[in-house]
PDB file of C-alpha atoms in Angstrom:
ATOM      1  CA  UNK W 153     138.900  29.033   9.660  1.00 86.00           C
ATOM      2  CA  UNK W 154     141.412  31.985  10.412  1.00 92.00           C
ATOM      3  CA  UNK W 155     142.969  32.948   7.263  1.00 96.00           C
ATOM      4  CA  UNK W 156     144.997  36.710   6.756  1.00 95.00           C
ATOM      5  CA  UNK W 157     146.472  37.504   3.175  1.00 95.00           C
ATOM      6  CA  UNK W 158     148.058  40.526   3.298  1.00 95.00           C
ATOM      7  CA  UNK W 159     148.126  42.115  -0.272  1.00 92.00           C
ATOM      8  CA  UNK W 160     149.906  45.272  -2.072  1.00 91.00           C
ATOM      9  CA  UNK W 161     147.985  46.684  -4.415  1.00 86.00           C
ATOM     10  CA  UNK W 162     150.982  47.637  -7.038  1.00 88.00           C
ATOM     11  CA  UNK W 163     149.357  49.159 -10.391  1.00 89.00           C
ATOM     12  CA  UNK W 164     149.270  45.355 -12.529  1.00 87.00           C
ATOM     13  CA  UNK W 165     147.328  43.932  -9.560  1.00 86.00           C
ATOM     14  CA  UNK W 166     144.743  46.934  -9.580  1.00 85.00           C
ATOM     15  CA  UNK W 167     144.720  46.599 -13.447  1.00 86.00           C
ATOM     16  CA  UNK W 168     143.940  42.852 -13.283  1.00 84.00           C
ATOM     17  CA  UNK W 169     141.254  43.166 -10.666  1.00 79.00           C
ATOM     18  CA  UNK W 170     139.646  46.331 -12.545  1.00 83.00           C
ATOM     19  CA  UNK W 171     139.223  43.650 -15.805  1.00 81.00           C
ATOM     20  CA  UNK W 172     137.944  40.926 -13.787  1.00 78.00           C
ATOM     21  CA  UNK W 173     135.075  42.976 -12.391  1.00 77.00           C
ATOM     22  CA  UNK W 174     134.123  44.845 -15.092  1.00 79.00           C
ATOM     23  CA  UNK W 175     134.056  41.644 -16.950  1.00 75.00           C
ATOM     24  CA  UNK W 176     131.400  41.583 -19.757  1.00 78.00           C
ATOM     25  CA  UNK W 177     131.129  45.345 -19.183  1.00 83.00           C
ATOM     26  CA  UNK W 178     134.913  45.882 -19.725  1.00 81.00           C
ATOM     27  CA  UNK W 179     134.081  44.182 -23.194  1.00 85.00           C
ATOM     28  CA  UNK W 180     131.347  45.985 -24.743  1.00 89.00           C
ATOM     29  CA  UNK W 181     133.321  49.222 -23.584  1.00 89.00           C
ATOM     30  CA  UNK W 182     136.321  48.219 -25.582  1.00 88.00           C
ATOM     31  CA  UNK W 183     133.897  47.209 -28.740  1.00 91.00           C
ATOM     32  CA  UNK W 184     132.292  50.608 -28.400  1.00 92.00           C
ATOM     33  CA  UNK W 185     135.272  52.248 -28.438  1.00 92.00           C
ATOM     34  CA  UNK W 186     136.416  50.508 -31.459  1.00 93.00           C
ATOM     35  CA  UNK W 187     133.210  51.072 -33.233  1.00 94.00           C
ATOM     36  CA  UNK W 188     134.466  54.933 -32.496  1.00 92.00           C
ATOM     37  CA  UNK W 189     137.552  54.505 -33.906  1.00 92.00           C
ATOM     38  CA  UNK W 190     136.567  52.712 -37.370  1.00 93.00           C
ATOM     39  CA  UNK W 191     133.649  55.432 -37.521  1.00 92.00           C
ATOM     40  CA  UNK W 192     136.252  58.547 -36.782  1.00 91.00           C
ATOM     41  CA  UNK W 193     138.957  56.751 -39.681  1.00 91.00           C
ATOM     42  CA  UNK W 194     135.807  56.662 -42.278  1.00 90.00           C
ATOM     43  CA  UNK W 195     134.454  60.356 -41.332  1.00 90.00           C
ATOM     44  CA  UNK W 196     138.278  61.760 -40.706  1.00 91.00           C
ATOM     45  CA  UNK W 197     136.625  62.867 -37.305  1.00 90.00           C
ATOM     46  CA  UNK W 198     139.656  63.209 -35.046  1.00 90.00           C
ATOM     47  CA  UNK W 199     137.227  63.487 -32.050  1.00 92.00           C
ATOM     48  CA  UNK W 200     136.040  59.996 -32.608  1.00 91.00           C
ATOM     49  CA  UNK W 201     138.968  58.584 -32.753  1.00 92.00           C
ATOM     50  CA  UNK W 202     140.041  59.833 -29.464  1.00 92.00           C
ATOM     51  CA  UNK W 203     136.194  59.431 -27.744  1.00 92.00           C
ATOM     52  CA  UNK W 204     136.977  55.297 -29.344  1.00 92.00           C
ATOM     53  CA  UNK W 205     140.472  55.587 -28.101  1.00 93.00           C
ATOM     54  CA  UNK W 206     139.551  56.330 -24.640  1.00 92.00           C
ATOM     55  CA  UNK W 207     136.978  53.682 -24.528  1.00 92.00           C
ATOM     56  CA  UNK W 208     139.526  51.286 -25.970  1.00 90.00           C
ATOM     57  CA  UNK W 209     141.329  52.213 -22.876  1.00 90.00           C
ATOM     58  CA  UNK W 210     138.747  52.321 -20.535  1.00 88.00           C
ATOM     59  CA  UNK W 211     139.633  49.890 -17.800  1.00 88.00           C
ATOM     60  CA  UNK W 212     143.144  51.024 -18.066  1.00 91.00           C
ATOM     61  CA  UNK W 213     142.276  54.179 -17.269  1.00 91.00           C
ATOM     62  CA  UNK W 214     139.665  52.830 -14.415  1.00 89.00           C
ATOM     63  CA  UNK W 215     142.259  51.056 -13.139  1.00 88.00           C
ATOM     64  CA  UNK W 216     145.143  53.992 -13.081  1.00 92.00           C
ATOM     65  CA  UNK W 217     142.264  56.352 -11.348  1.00 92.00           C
ATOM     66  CA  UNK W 218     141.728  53.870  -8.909  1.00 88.00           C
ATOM     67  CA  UNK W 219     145.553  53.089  -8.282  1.00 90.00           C
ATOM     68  CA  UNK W 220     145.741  57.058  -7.770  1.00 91.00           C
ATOM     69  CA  UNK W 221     143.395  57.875  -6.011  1.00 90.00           C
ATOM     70  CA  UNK W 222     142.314  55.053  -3.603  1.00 85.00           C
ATOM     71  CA  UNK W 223     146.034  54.198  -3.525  1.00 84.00           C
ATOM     72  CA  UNK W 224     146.366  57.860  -1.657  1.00 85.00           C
ATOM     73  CA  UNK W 225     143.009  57.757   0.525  1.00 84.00           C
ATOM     74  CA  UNK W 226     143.287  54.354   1.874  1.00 87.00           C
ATOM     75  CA  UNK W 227     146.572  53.030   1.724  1.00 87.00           C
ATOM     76  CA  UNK W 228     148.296  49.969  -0.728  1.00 90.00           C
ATOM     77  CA  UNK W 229     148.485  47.865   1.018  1.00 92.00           C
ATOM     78  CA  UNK W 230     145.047  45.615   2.462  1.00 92.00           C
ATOM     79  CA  UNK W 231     144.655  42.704   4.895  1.00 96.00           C
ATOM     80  CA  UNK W 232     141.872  40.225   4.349  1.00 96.00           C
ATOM     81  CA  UNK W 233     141.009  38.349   7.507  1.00 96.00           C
ATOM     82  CA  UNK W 234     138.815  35.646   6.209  1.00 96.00           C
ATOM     83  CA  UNK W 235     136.574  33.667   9.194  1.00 95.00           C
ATOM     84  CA  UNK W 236     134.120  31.361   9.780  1.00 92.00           C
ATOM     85  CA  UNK W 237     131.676  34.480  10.530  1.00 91.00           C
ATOM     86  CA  UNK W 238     133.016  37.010   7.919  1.00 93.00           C
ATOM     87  CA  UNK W 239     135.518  39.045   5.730  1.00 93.00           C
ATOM     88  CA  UNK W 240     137.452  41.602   7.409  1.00 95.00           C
ATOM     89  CA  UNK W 241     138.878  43.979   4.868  1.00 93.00           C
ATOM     90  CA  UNK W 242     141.165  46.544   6.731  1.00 94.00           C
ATOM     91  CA  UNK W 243     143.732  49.520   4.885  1.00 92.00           C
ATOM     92  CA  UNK W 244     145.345  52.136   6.510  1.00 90.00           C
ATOM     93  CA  UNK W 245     142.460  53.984   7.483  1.00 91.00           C
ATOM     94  CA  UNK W 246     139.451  51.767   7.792  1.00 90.00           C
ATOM     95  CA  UNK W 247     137.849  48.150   8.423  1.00 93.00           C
ATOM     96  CA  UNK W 248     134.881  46.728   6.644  1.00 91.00           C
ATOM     97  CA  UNK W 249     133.496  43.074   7.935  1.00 93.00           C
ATOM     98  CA  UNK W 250     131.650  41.801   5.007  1.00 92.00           C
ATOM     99  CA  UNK W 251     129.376  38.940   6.981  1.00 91.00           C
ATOM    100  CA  UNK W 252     129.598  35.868   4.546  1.00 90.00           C
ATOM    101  CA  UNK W 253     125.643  35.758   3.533  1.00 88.00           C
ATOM    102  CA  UNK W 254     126.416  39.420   1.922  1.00 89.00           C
ATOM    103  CA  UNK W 255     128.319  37.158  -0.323  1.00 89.00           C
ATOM    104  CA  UNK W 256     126.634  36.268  -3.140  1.00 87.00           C
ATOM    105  CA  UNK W 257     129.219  34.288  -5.388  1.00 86.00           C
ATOM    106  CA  UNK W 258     132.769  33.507  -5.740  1.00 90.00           C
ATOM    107  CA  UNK W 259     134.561  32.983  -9.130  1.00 88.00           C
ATOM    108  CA  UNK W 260     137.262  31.366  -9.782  1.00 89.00           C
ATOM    109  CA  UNK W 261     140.295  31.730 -12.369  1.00 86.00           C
ATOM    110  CA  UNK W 262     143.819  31.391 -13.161  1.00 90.00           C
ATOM    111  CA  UNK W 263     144.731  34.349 -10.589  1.00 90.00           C
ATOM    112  CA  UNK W 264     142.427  34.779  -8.343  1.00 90.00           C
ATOM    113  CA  UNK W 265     139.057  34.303  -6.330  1.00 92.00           C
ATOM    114  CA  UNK W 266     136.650  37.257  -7.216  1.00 88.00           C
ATOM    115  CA  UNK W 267     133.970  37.439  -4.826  1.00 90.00           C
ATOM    116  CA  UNK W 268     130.553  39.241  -5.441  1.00 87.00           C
ATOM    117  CA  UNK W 269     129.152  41.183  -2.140  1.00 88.00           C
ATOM    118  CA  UNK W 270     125.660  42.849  -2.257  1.00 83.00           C
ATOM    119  CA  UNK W 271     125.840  46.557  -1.555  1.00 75.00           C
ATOM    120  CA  UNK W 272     129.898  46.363  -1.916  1.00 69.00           C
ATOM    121  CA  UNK W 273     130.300  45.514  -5.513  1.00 78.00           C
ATOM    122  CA  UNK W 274     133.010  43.085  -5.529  1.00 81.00           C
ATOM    123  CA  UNK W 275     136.265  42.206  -4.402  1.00 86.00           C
ATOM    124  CA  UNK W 276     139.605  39.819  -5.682  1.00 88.00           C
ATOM    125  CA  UNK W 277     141.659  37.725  -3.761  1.00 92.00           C
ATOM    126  CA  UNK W 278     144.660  36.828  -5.324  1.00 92.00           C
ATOM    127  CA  UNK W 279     145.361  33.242  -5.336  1.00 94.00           C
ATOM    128  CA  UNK W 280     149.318  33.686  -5.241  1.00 92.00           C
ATOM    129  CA  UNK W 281     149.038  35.314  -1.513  1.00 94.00           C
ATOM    130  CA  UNK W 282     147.235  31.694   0.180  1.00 95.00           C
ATOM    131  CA  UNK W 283     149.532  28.893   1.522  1.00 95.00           C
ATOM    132  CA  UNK W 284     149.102  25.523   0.054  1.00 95.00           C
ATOM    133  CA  UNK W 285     147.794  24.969   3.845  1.00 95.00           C
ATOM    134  CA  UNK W 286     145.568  28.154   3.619  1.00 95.00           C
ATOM    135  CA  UNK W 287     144.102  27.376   0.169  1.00 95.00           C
ATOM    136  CA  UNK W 288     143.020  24.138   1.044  1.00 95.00           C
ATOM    137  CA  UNK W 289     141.341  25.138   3.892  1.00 95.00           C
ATOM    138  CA  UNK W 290     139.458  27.895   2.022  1.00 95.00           C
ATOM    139  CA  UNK W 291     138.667  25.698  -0.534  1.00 93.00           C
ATOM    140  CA  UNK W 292     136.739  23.208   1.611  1.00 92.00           C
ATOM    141  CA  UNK W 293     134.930  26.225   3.613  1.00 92.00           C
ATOM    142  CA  UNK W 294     133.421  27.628   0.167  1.00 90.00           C
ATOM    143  CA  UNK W 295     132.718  24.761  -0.761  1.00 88.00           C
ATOM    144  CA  UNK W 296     130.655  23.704   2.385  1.00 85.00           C
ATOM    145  CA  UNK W 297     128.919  27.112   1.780  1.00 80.00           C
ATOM    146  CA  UNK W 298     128.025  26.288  -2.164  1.00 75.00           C
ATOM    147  CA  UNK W 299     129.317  29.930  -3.121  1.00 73.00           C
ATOM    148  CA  UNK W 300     131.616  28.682  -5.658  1.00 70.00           C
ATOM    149  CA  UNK W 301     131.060  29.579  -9.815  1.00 65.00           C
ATOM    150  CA  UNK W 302     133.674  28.253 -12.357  1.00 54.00           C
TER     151      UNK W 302
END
């Protein structure tokens, strides 16, 4: 397998990746910071609100951060070489090979493939950048390799 995506990283992609790894987390952030908000409109506590309102926007903010500053250090734009061996990952300033046992699971959903890495958090792949050839033939390597979670 020799498969390379190459991906921008625009703002709506970097927001949609931010809420699919936070996941549950992204959740009980947002229900925290509504539990601020109801509290601050009962106590008239301005500061609550706006503690609840930045929770409510939590990954929104996460994800504009992250579009900021990462966007500056290493680049938009990202090529994922994807091999029989490993991941590459390269931006405009570095390369990470991610060998594919580091990989401990691989979701997938409407989008994208979200792939969990031990020591490297996680990473998305989205699904509109694969051929119909290239997704096929990713497909049956990750599923030779049982890494796959619906």
């Amino acid at each position: 397998m020799n498969i390379t995506i190459v991906v921008e990283l625009t703002l709506g992609r970097r927001t949609r990746n931010v809420r699919v790894q936070l996941h549950h987390a992204g959740l009980l952030v947002r229900l925290l910071g509504l539990a601020y908000v109801v509290w601050g409109l009962l106590a008239y506590d301005l500061t609550l609100m706006l503690i609840g309102v930045l929770f409510l926007l939590g990954p929104e903010l996460i994800a504009l951060i992250r579009y900021r500053v990462w966007g500056r250090t290493f680049g938009r734009v990202y090529t994922y070489t994807l091999s029989d061996d490993h991941l590459q990952v390269a931006t405009a300033i570095t390369t990470l090979q991610i060998a594919w046992s580091a990989v401990r699971s691989i979701r997938e959903d409407k989008n994208d493939w979200s792939l969990r890495v031990v020591a490297a958090g996680g990473m998305t792949l989205p699904k509109d950048q694969f051929s119909p050839e290239q997704d096929a033939e990713w497909r049956a390597f990750i599923a030779d390799r049982a890494l796959v979670r619906t």
